[in-house]
Amino acid sequence: MTKVIYPGQTIGIIGGGQLGRMMALAAKEAGFRVAVLEPTIDSPCGQVADIRIVAPYNDEAALEELAEVSDVITYEFENIDYAGLKRLSQIAYVPQGGELVRITQDRILEKTEIQASGVPIAKFVEASTFEELEQRIDQVGFPCVVKTARGGYDGKGQQIVQSMEDLRKAKYLFDHSVCIAEAFVSFTKEISVIVQRNGEGQTYCLPIGENVHVNHILHETIVPARISEELTNKAIVAAETIANHLNLVGTLAVEMFVLEENEILINELAPRPHNSGHYSIEACNISQFHQHIRAVCGWPLREPKLWTHTIMVNVLGQHVVSLTNSISKYPNWSVHLYGKNEAKTNRKMGHVTILSTNIEQTLEEIEQSKIWS
């Protein structure tokens, strides 16, 4: 029987970034108290939490303190300390457990689990050394992408390789960790499916987002994705299959490539609310953050419905001034800024959600605003 957490009780969140902040705001709407463990003093989540524990994620005393003050504990991103999370699971209620973090922190484990669930992925090989990669590269061929097995996000920790002569460009990656080489996939679109599941196995997916990246960082998510109904169904089945295989509790973002032949390949997983799901705050009858809180608190989930077409646009450090100067021109834009104190180039500072009756027109409006050009 799943344990139920009630309003008035405390939800502990490991990680104080924007995902934790939006999770905390959803929790507080339902009457929960929120505690956050985060090394930064003035973190986005810390600004809205009731209890702030400022310490590294692997600090044993801090984890014990979080366990003491929390009735349930969740996390906002996967780069936390797995050993600490495992210990925490023994003294506190962590319905998501630590296994999903262990798997998604390591690309080799992640690929192996996706494969084991029976859904399609790109051909890959693993290599402990550069010399081993040279010997095994024929198994994937060229072009390919060499990625560190651990660490790396927003395009960091990877190298596109076009030929055997080119392979040396990837040698430096082995300074960080063992690597995988993945066959380069010729895709027409990138989509993401956010699947959410509670302890009773009740599972729903958010409407599928079509993702546009600029310099390896998510720029826009267009919802619903401009794909066929057949492909939509395939993507949902794949996401739910992975969620069930991993005994998911909470949220899993499944990033996929859409291929020419109306097929999909799974690219990677993120065991938490995801940037491409932010649109759901305004555009759905339940946001990814409210649904996540319901899932970890043992509540029944709500079937997500999309109110209207929508576009979410990321606001990076270099966009903040232009956006704030333009707020008066766009009354239909929902502006979310995360409370980060320094607007660095390419740092995610916020997002804008625009509900739309005409996607092409809205894309044009975004372009014409010159904020992102």
Short mmCIF file of C-alpha atoms in Angstrom, two decimals:
data_model
loop_
_atom_site.label_atom_id
_atom_site.label_comp_id
_atom_site.label_asym_id
_atom_site.label_seq_id
_atom_site.Cartn_x
_atom_site.Cartn_y
_atom_site.Cartn_z
CA MET A 1 0.00 0.00 0.00
CA THR A 2 1.45 3.40 -0.98
CA LYS A 3 2.06 5.81 1.89
CA VAL A 4 -0.05 8.98 1.57
CA ILE A 5 1.41 12.38 2.52
CA TYR A 6 -1.15 15.02 3.52
CA PRO A 7 -1.24 18.85 3.33
CA GLY A 8 0.52 20.33 6.35
CA GLN A 9 3.25 17.69 6.19
CA THR A 10 6.72 18.51 4.85
CA ILE A 11 8.19 17.62 1.46
CA GLY A 12 12.00 17.61 1.38
CA ILE A 13 13.66 18.49 -1.94
CA ILE A 14 17.30 17.73 -2.74
CA GLY A 15 18.49 20.45 -5.11
CA GLY A 16 17.62 24.14 -5.03
CA GLY A 17 17.44 25.10 -8.71
CA GLN A 18 14.47 26.19 -10.81
CA LEU A 19 12.94 22.68 -10.97
CA GLY A 20 12.96 22.55 -7.18
CA ARG A 21 11.45 26.04 -7.04
CA MET A 22 8.53 25.14 -9.35
CA MET A 23 8.06 21.85 -7.48
CA ALA A 24 7.98 23.76 -4.17
CA LEU A 25 5.45 26.31 -5.49
CA ALA A 26 3.16 23.45 -6.61
CA ALA A 27 3.54 21.78 -3.19
CA LYS A 28 2.78 24.99 -1.31
CA GLU A 29 -0.39 25.54 -3.35
CA ALA A 30 -1.65 22.23 -1.95
CA GLY A 31 -0.73 23.25 1.61
CA PHE A 32 2.51 21.33 2.09
CA ARG A 33 5.56 22.72 3.87
CA VAL A 34 8.84 22.52 1.93
CA ALA A 35 12.42 21.87 3.05
CA VAL A 36 15.34 22.16 0.62
CA LEU A 37 18.93 20.87 0.78
CA GLU A 38 21.21 22.92 -1.48
CA PRO A 39 24.84 24.16 -1.24
CA THR A 40 23.96 27.69 -2.47
CA ILE A 41 22.58 30.13 0.13
CA ASP A 42 20.14 32.12 -2.03
CA SER A 43 18.93 29.36 -4.36
CA PRO A 44 15.77 29.61 -6.52
CA CYS A 45 14.07 26.91 -4.41
CA GLY A 46 15.48 28.24 -1.14
CA GLN A 47 13.74 31.56 -1.79
CA VAL A 48 10.31 29.89 -1.54
CA ALA A 49 11.04 27.05 0.93
CA ASP A 50 10.04 26.98 4.61
CA ILE A 51 13.26 25.26 5.73
CA ARG A 52 16.66 25.76 4.09
CA ILE A 53 19.57 23.41 4.75
CA VAL A 54 22.66 24.88 3.12
CA ALA A 55 25.19 22.07 2.59
CA PRO A 56 26.64 19.80 -0.11
CA TYR A 57 24.37 17.01 -1.37
CA ASN A 58 26.62 14.33 0.16
CA ASP A 59 26.87 15.94 3.63
CA GLU A 60 25.73 13.17 6.00
CA ALA A 61 24.66 15.49 8.83
CA ALA A 62 22.66 17.63 6.37
CA LEU A 63 20.95 14.57 4.86
CA GLU A 64 20.05 13.41 8.39
CA GLU A 65 18.64 16.86 9.14
CA LEU A 66 16.57 16.72 5.92
CA ALA A 67 15.29 13.27 6.95
CA GLU A 68 14.33 14.60 10.39
CA VAL A 69 12.26 17.53 9.10
CA SER A 70 10.66 15.81 6.07
CA ASP A 71 7.74 13.39 5.74
CA VAL A 72 8.71 12.52 2.16
CA ILE A 73 11.83 13.35 0.13
CA THR A 74 12.21 13.93 -3.61
CA TYR A 75 14.96 15.40 -5.81
CA GLU A 76 15.01 18.00 -8.57
CA PHE A 77 17.89 16.72 -10.68
CA GLU A 78 19.94 13.57 -11.16
CA ASN A 79 23.49 14.83 -10.46
CA ILE A 80 23.14 14.30 -6.73
CA ASP A 81 25.13 11.86 -4.62
CA TYR A 82 23.80 8.33 -5.20
CA ALA A 83 25.48 6.86 -2.09
CA GLY A 84 24.00 9.66 0.04
CA LEU A 85 20.55 9.11 -1.48
CA LYS A 86 20.81 5.37 -0.80
CA ARG A 87 21.71 5.99 2.87
CA LEU A 88 18.90 8.55 3.10
CA SER A 89 16.41 5.94 1.82
CA GLN A 90 17.19 3.83 4.91
CA ILE A 91 16.28 6.59 7.40
CA ALA A 92 13.58 8.54 5.50
CA TYR A 93 10.69 8.01 3.08
CA VAL A 94 12.11 8.38 -0.46
CA PRO A 95 9.46 6.79 -2.72
CA GLN A 96 11.58 7.25 -5.86
CA GLY A 97 14.50 5.35 -4.29
CA GLY A 98 18.05 5.78 -5.51
CA GLU A 99 18.23 3.24 -8.34
CA LEU A 100 16.86 5.54 -11.04
CA VAL A 101 19.50 8.16 -10.17
CA ARG A 102 22.26 5.51 -10.35
CA ILE A 103 21.05 4.40 -13.80
CA THR A 104 20.57 7.87 -15.30
CA GLN A 105 23.92 9.16 -13.97
CA ASP A 106 25.69 6.63 -16.20
CA ARG A 107 24.99 6.54 -19.95
CA ILE A 108 26.10 2.90 -20.22
CA LEU A 109 23.67 1.77 -17.52
CA GLU A 110 20.96 3.99 -19.00
CA LYS A 111 21.35 2.61 -22.55
CA THR A 112 21.45 -0.96 -21.19
CA GLU A 113 18.21 -0.47 -19.24
CA ILE A 114 16.43 1.22 -22.17
CA GLN A 115 17.49 -1.72 -24.37
CA ALA A 116 16.30 -4.21 -21.73
CA SER A 117 12.86 -2.58 -21.69
CA GLY A 118 12.51 -3.50 -25.38
CA VAL A 119 12.23 -0.04 -26.94
CA PRO A 120 14.45 1.07 -29.86
CA ILE A 121 17.73 2.96 -29.34
CA ALA A 122 20.65 3.90 -31.59
CA LYS A 123 23.48 1.37 -31.94
CA PHE A 124 26.26 2.04 -29.39
CA VAL A 125 29.50 0.63 -27.99
CA GLU A 126 31.23 1.34 -24.70
CA ALA A 127 34.97 1.87 -24.23
CA SER A 128 37.13 2.26 -21.11
CA THR A 129 40.07 3.77 -23.00
CA PHE A 130 40.64 5.64 -26.25
CA GLU A 131 42.55 2.62 -27.61
CA GLU A 132 39.54 0.40 -26.92
CA LEU A 133 37.32 2.92 -28.72
CA GLU A 134 39.64 2.75 -31.77
CA GLN A 135 39.26 -1.05 -31.82
CA ARG A 136 35.47 -1.05 -31.42
CA ILE A 137 34.41 1.97 -33.48
CA ASP A 138 33.65 -0.19 -36.56
CA GLN A 139 30.65 -1.59 -34.68
CA VAL A 140 28.89 1.80 -34.92
CA GLY A 141 30.62 3.34 -37.94
CA PHE A 142 30.79 7.02 -38.94
CA PRO A 143 29.51 9.59 -38.36
CA CYS A 144 29.05 8.90 -34.65
CA VAL A 145 28.84 10.78 -31.35
CA VAL A 146 31.31 9.99 -28.57
CA LYS A 147 29.96 10.85 -25.11
CA THR A 148 31.31 10.59 -21.58
CA ALA A 149 29.41 7.92 -19.64
CA ARG A 150 29.10 10.22 -16.64
CA GLY A 151 28.41 13.97 -16.38
CA GLY A 152 27.65 16.22 -19.32
CA TYR A 153 24.42 18.05 -20.20
CA ASP A 154 23.32 20.72 -22.69
CA GLY A 155 25.82 19.30 -25.21
CA LYS A 156 28.79 19.19 -22.81
CA GLY A 157 30.85 15.98 -22.62
CA GLN A 158 30.34 14.90 -26.23
CA GLN A 159 32.06 15.07 -29.59
CA ILE A 160 30.73 14.43 -33.10
CA VAL A 161 33.20 12.34 -35.11
CA GLN A 162 33.00 12.10 -38.92
CA SER A 163 35.85 9.69 -39.75
CA MET A 164 38.68 7.57 -38.32
CA GLU A 165 41.06 10.54 -38.73
CA ASP A 166 38.55 12.65 -36.78
CA LEU A 167 38.39 10.21 -33.87
CA ARG A 168 41.33 11.83 -32.02
CA LYS A 169 39.08 14.84 -31.32
CA ALA A 170 37.24 12.62 -28.80
CA LYS A 171 40.38 11.48 -26.92
CA TYR A 172 40.09 14.22 -24.26
CA LEU A 173 36.68 12.85 -23.18
CA PHE A 174 38.42 9.84 -21.57
CA ASP A 175 40.06 12.24 -19.08
CA HIS A 176 36.61 12.52 -17.47
CA SER A 177 35.18 8.99 -17.57
CA VAL A 178 34.71 5.88 -19.68
CA CYS A 179 32.79 6.70 -22.87
CA ILE A 180 30.22 5.42 -25.30
CA ALA A 181 30.15 5.90 -29.06
CA GLU A 182 26.71 6.10 -30.57
CA ALA A 183 25.81 5.80 -34.26
CA PHE A 184 24.81 9.21 -35.58
CA VAL A 185 21.07 9.27 -36.21
CA SER A 186 19.60 11.15 -39.14
CA PHE A 187 16.43 12.50 -37.53
CA THR A 188 13.74 14.92 -38.61
CA LYS A 189 12.69 16.13 -35.14
CA GLU A 190 13.47 15.79 -31.46
CA ILE A 191 10.54 15.19 -29.13
CA SER A 192 10.16 14.54 -25.43
CA VAL A 193 7.55 12.59 -23.54
CA ILE A 194 7.15 13.32 -19.84
CA VAL A 195 5.73 10.26 -18.16
CA GLN A 196 4.56 10.32 -14.53
CA ARG A 197 3.65 7.36 -12.35
CA ASN A 198 2.61 6.90 -8.72
CA GLY A 199 3.35 4.03 -6.33
CA GLU A 200 0.16 2.24 -7.37
CA GLY A 201 1.37 2.11 -10.98
CA GLN A 202 -1.11 4.71 -12.27
CA THR A 203 0.64 6.31 -15.26
CA TYR A 204 0.02 9.32 -17.51
CA CYS A 205 2.05 11.17 -20.14
CA LEU A 206 1.90 14.90 -20.75
CA PRO A 207 1.09 16.02 -24.31
CA ILE A 208 4.23 15.48 -26.40
CA GLY A 209 6.61 18.40 -26.95
CA GLU A 210 8.65 19.07 -30.09
CA ASN A 211 12.04 20.45 -29.06
CA VAL A 212 14.20 22.96 -30.92
CA HIS A 213 17.80 23.27 -29.71
CA VAL A 214 20.26 26.11 -30.33
CA ASN A 215 23.94 25.42 -29.48
CA HIS A 216 22.86 22.16 -27.77
CA ILE A 217 20.61 24.06 -25.32
CA LEU A 218 16.83 23.74 -25.50
CA HIS A 219 15.44 26.90 -27.09
CA GLU A 220 11.75 26.16 -27.75
CA THR A 221 9.21 23.45 -27.05
CA ILE A 222 6.20 23.37 -29.38
CA VAL A 223 3.11 21.53 -28.10
CA PRO A 224 1.56 19.41 -29.41
CA ALA A 225 4.55 18.12 -31.40
CA ARG A 226 3.93 18.29 -35.14
CA ILE A 227 3.91 14.52 -35.64
CA SER A 228 1.33 11.96 -36.80
CA GLU A 229 -1.17 10.31 -34.47
CA GLU A 230 0.53 6.96 -35.14
CA LEU A 231 3.89 8.34 -34.01
CA THR A 232 2.30 10.02 -30.98
CA ASN A 233 0.92 6.66 -29.87
CA LYS A 234 4.29 4.93 -30.45
CA ALA A 235 6.08 7.57 -28.35
CA ILE A 236 3.60 7.25 -25.47
CA VAL A 237 3.81 3.45 -25.48
CA ALA A 238 7.64 3.64 -25.45
CA ALA A 239 7.71 6.11 -22.52
CA GLU A 240 5.22 4.07 -20.49
CA THR A 241 7.13 0.85 -21.24
CA ILE A 242 10.35 2.38 -19.87
CA ALA A 243 8.52 3.80 -16.82
CA ASN A 244 7.05 0.39 -15.98
CA HIS A 245 10.36 -1.39 -16.59
CA LEU A 246 12.08 0.98 -14.13
CA ASN A 247 9.22 0.85 -11.58
CA LEU A 248 9.08 4.64 -11.80
CA VAL A 249 7.59 6.71 -9.01
CA GLY A 250 7.49 10.42 -9.88
CA THR A 251 8.58 11.88 -13.21
CA LEU A 252 10.69 10.65 -16.13
CA ALA A 253 11.45 12.74 -19.22
CA VAL A 254 12.12 10.52 -22.25
CA GLU A 255 13.90 12.32 -25.09
CA MET A 256 13.42 10.77 -28.54
CA PHE A 257 14.49 11.21 -32.15
CA VAL A 258 11.86 11.08 -34.90
CA LEU A 259 13.19 9.30 -37.99
CA GLU A 260 12.21 9.66 -41.67
CA GLU A 261 10.37 6.31 -41.74
CA ASN A 262 7.87 7.45 -39.08
CA GLU A 263 9.86 5.61 -36.41
CA ILE A 264 11.32 6.74 -33.09
CA LEU A 265 14.61 6.08 -31.28
CA ILE A 266 15.08 6.79 -27.58
CA ASN A 267 17.93 9.25 -26.97
CA GLU A 268 18.14 9.75 -23.21
CA LEU A 269 16.27 9.89 -19.91
CA ALA A 270 15.99 12.46 -17.12
CA PRO A 271 14.43 11.18 -13.85
CA ARG A 272 12.69 14.45 -12.90
CA PRO A 273 10.52 17.26 -14.24
CA HIS A 274 12.06 18.56 -17.44
CA ASN A 275 12.66 21.86 -19.19
CA SER A 276 10.45 20.72 -22.08
CA GLY A 277 7.50 20.25 -19.70
CA HIS A 278 7.39 23.81 -18.31
CA TYR A 279 4.62 24.72 -20.78
CA SER A 280 2.24 22.54 -18.73
CA ILE A 281 1.98 25.18 -15.96
CA GLU A 282 -0.29 27.34 -18.15
CA ALA A 283 -1.28 25.01 -20.99
CA CYS A 284 -2.62 21.93 -19.15
CA ASN A 285 -5.19 21.05 -16.52
CA ILE A 286 -2.26 19.75 -14.43
CA SER A 287 1.38 20.83 -14.62
CA GLN A 288 4.32 18.41 -14.51
CA PHE A 289 5.16 19.86 -11.06
CA HIS A 290 1.69 19.37 -9.54
CA GLN A 291 1.56 15.84 -10.96
CA HIS A 292 5.04 15.07 -9.58
CA ILE A 293 3.97 16.17 -6.09
CA ARG A 294 0.83 14.01 -6.37
CA ALA A 295 2.95 11.00 -7.45
CA VAL A 296 5.52 11.19 -4.63
CA CYS A 297 2.82 11.94 -2.04
CA GLY A 298 0.80 8.85 -2.99
CA TRP A 299 -2.17 10.78 -4.40
CA PRO A 300 -4.14 9.63 -7.46
CA LEU A 301 -2.88 11.23 -10.68
CA ARG A 302 -4.97 13.40 -12.96
CA GLU A 303 -5.23 12.66 -16.68
CA PRO A 304 -3.46 15.59 -18.41
CA LYS A 305 -5.38 17.63 -20.99
CA LEU A 306 -3.96 20.38 -23.20
CA TRP A 307 -6.08 23.54 -23.21
CA THR A 308 -4.61 24.90 -26.44
CA HIS A 309 -1.50 24.83 -28.63
CA THR A 310 1.47 26.40 -26.90
CA ILE A 311 5.14 27.35 -27.23
CA MET A 312 7.63 27.51 -24.36
CA VAL A 313 10.80 29.56 -24.98
CA ASN A 314 13.83 29.43 -22.69
CA VAL A 315 15.24 32.68 -21.36
CA LEU A 316 19.05 32.52 -21.06
CA GLY A 317 21.31 35.10 -19.42
CA GLN A 318 21.77 37.06 -22.65
CA HIS A 319 17.98 37.38 -23.15
CA VAL A 320 16.97 38.78 -19.75
CA VAL A 321 17.40 42.50 -20.45
CA SER A 322 15.62 42.35 -23.83
CA LEU A 323 12.77 40.35 -22.30
CA THR A 324 12.23 42.67 -19.34
CA ASN A 325 12.27 45.67 -21.70
CA SER A 326 9.61 43.98 -23.85
CA ILE A 327 7.15 42.80 -21.17
CA SER A 328 4.72 45.67 -21.80
CA LYS A 329 4.40 44.69 -25.50
CA TYR A 330 3.24 41.10 -24.97
CA PRO A 331 0.34 40.82 -22.51
CA ASN A 332 -0.34 37.20 -23.62
CA TRP A 333 3.10 35.97 -22.65
CA SER A 334 3.51 34.22 -19.27
CA VAL A 335 6.94 35.19 -17.96
CA HIS A 336 8.71 32.98 -15.42
CA LEU A 337 12.02 34.15 -13.98
CA TYR A 338 13.76 31.86 -11.52
CA GLY A 339 15.32 34.29 -9.04
CA LYS A 340 18.93 33.58 -10.02
CA ASN A 341 21.13 36.50 -9.01
CA GLU A 342 23.54 36.55 -11.96
CA ALA A 343 22.50 36.50 -15.64
CA LYS A 344 25.43 34.64 -17.23
CA THR A 345 25.50 33.86 -20.96
CA ASN A 346 23.71 30.56 -21.73
CA ARG A 347 22.57 30.16 -18.10
CA LYS A 348 18.87 29.26 -17.86
CA MET A 349 17.30 32.25 -16.12
CA GLY A 350 13.62 31.66 -16.90
CA HIS A 351 11.12 30.80 -19.60
CA VAL A 352 8.16 32.29 -21.43
CA THR A 353 4.99 30.36 -22.25
CA ILE A 354 2.72 31.55 -25.05
CA LEU A 355 -0.71 29.96 -25.53
CA SER A 356 -1.55 29.97 -29.22
CA THR A 357 -4.33 29.39 -31.73
CA ASN A 358 -1.81 29.56 -34.60
CA ILE A 359 1.64 28.04 -33.99
CA GLU A 360 3.27 29.48 -37.14
CA GLN A 361 2.04 32.97 -36.26
CA THR A 362 3.34 32.63 -32.70
CA LEU A 363 6.74 31.41 -33.94
CA GLU A 364 6.83 34.51 -36.14
CA GLU A 365 5.92 36.73 -33.15
CA ILE A 366 8.82 35.22 -31.16
CA GLU A 367 11.18 35.87 -34.10
CA GLN A 368 9.92 39.45 -34.62
CA SER A 369 10.38 40.29 -30.92
CA LYS A 370 14.20 40.15 -31.52
CA ILE A 371 14.65 38.99 -27.90
CA TRP A 372 16.24 35.69 -28.98
CA SER A 373 18.00 36.82 -32.16
#
